[in-house]
Tab-separated table of C-alpha atoms in Angstrom:
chain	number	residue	atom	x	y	z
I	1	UNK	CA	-3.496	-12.266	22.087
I	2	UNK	CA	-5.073	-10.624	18.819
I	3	UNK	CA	-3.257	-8.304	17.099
I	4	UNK	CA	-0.488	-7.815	19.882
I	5	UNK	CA	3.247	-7.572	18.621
I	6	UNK	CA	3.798	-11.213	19.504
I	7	UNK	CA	0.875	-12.973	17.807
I	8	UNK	CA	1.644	-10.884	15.070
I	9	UNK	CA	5.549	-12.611	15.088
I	10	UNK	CA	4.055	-15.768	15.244
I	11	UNK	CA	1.541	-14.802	12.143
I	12	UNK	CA	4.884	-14.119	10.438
I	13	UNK	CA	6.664	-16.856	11.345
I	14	UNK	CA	3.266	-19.143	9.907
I	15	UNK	CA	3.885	-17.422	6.847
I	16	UNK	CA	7.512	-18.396	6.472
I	17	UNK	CA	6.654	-21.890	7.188
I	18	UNK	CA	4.197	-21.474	4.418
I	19	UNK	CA	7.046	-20.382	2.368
I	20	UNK	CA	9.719	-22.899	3.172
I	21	UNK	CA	11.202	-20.628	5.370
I	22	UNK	CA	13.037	-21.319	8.938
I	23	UNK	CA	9.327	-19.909	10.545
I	24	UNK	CA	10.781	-17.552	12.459
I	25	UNK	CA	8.801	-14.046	12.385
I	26	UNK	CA	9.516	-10.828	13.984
I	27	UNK	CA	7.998	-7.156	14.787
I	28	UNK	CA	9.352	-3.892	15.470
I	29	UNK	CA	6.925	-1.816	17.550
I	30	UNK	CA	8.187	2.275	18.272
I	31	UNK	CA	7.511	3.742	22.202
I	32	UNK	CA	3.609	4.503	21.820
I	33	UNK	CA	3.150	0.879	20.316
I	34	UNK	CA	2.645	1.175	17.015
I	35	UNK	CA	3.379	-1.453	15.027
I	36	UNK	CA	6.937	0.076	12.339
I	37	UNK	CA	7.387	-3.642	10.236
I	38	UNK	CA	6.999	-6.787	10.741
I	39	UNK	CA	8.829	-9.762	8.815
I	40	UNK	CA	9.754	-13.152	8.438
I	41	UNK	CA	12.531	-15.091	7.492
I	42	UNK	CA	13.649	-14.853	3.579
I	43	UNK	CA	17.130	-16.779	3.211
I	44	UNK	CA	15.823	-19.143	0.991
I	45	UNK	CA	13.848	-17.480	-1.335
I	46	UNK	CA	15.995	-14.332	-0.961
I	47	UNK	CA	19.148	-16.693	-1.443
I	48	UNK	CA	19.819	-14.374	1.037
I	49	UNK	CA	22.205	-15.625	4.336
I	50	UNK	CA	21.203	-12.183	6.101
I	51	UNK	CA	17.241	-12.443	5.312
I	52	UNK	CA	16.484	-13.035	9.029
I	53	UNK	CA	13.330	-11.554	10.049
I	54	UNK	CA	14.630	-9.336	12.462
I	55	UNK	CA	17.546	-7.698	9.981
I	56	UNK	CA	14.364	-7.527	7.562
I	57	UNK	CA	12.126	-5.989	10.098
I	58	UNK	CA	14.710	-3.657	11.066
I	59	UNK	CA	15.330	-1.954	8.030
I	60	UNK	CA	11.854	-1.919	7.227
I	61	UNK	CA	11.371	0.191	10.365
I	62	UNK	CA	14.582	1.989	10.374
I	63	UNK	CA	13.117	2.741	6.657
I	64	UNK	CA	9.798	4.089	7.647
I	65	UNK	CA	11.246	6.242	10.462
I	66	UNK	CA	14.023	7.582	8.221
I	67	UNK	CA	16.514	6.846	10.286
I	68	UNK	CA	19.026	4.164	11.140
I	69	UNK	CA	18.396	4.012	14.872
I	70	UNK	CA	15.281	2.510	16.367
I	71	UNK	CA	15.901	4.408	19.691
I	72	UNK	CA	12.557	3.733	22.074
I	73	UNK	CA	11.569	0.817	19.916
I	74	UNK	CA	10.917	-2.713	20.942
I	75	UNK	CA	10.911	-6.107	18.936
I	76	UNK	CA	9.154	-8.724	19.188
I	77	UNK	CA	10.876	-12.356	17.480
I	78	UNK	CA	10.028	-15.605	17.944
I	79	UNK	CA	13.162	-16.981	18.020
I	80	UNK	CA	16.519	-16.243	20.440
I	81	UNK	CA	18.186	-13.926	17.740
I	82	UNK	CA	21.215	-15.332	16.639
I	83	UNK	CA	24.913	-13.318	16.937
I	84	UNK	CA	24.653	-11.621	13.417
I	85	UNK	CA	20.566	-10.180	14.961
I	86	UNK	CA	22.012	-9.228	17.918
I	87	UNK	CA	24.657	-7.111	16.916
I	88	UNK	CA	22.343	-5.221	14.546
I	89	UNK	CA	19.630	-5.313	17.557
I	90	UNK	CA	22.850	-3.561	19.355
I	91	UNK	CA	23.536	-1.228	16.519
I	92	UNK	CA	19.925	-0.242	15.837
I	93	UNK	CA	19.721	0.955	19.775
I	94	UNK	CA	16.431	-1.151	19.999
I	95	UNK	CA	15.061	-0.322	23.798
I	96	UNK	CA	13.813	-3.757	24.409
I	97	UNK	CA	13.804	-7.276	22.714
I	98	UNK	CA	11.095	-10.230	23.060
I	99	UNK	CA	11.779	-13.616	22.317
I	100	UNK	CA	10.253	-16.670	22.539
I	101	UNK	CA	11.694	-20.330	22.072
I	102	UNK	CA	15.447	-20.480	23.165
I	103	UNK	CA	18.081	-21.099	20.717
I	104	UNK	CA	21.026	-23.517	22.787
I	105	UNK	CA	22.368	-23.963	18.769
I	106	UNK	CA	22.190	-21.175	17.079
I	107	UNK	CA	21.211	-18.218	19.896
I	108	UNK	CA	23.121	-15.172	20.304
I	109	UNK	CA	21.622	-13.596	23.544
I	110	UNK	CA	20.881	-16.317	26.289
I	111	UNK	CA	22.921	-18.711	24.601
I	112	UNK	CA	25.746	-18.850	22.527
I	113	UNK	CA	28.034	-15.652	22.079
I	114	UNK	CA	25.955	-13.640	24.608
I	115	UNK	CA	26.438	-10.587	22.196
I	116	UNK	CA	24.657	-7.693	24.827
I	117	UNK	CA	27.022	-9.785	27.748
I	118	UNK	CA	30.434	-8.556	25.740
I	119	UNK	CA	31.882	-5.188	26.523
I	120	UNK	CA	32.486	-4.366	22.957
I	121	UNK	CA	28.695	-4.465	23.066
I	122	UNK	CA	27.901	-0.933	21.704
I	123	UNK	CA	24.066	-0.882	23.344
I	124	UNK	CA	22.735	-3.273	25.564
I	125	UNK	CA	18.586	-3.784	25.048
I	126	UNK	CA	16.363	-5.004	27.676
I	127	UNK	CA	15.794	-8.739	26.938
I	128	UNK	CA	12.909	-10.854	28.019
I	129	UNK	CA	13.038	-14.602	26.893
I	130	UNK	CA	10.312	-17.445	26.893
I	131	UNK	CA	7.632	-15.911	25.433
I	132	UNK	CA	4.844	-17.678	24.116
I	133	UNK	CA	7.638	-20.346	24.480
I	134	UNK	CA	6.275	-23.309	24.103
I	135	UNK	CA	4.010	-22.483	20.328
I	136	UNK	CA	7.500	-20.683	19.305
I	137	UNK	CA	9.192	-24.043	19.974
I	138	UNK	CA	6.610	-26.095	18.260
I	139	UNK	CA	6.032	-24.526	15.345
I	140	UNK	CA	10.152	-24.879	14.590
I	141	UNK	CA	10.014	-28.731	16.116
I	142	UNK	CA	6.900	-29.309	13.582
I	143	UNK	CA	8.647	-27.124	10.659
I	144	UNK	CA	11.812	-29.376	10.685
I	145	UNK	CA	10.028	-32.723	11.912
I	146	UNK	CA	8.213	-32.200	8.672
I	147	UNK	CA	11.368	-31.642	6.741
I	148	UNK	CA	13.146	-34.709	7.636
C-alpha cells in the first residue's frame, strides 16, 4: 500500500495524532492520479473549528489548480466526513470520495445527515466506505483510549 492515496491519509492522520490532533488525515488526488494536497486535522492547534483535513486538503488543491472546483478529482479520508466536509465535498464537485472507519456520531455521508442523500444536495460524489477500515478505526479507538 506504499505511497497510494490511502496510506498516504493514514500517514496524515499519524501525524495529527502526533500533534494532538483528532488523527484523521486526508488526500485529494486529480483524474490521472496525481497526488493535489494532502492534510490532516488542525482544530486544535489552528483553534480552528473548520481545520478538518478534508476542508484543509481541499483548498490546498483547489489552490494549486487555481480553481475552486475539484471536478475529476477524488479524496481519499480516513474518516466518514462529517456534514460541514460533505457539503464542501458537494460544493468542490469532487468525482469520488474514500473513506475508511464509519462515523455513527459524528458522520455526514453513511450516517448522520446523509448530506449527498438530500435533494438540496448540489453534487452528489461517488462514495466508497470501509476502507482500510479496521487501522482507520484503531488508530481513533487508540488516539482517544489514550486520552482518557
Amino acid at each position: 500500500m506504499t505511497n497510494s492515496p490511502f496510506s498516504l491519509a493514514l500517514e496524515q492522520a499519524r501525524l495529527a495524532a502526533a500533534c494532538g490532533e483528532v488523527p484523521v488525515g486526508a488526500v485529494v488526488v486529480n483524474a490521472a492520479g496525481v497526488i493535489l494536497a494532502r492534510a490532516h486535522n488542525l482544530t486544535e492547534t489552528d483553534k480552528d473549528p473548520c481545520a478538518h483535513a478534508e476542508i484543509l486538503a481541499i483548498r490546498a488543491a483547489c489552490k494549486e489548480l487555481d480553481d475552486e472546483r475539484l471536478t475529476g478529482c477524488d479524496l481519499y479520508v480516513t474518516l466518514e466526513p462529517c456534514p460541514m466536509c460533505a457539503q464542501a465535498i458537494s460544493f468542490a464537485r469532487i468525482r469520488r470520495v474514500y473513506f475508511g472507519a464509519y462515523d455513527v456520531k459524528g458522520g455526514g455521508v453513511e450516517n448522520g445527515a446523509r448530506i449527498f442523500a438530500q435533494s438540496s444536495c448540489h453534487h452528489t460524489p461517488e462514495v466508497y466506505g470501509g476502507m482500510h477500515e479496521s487501522e482507520c478505526s484503531a488508530l481513533l479507538k487508540d488516539f482517544f483510549k489514550a486520552r482518557r
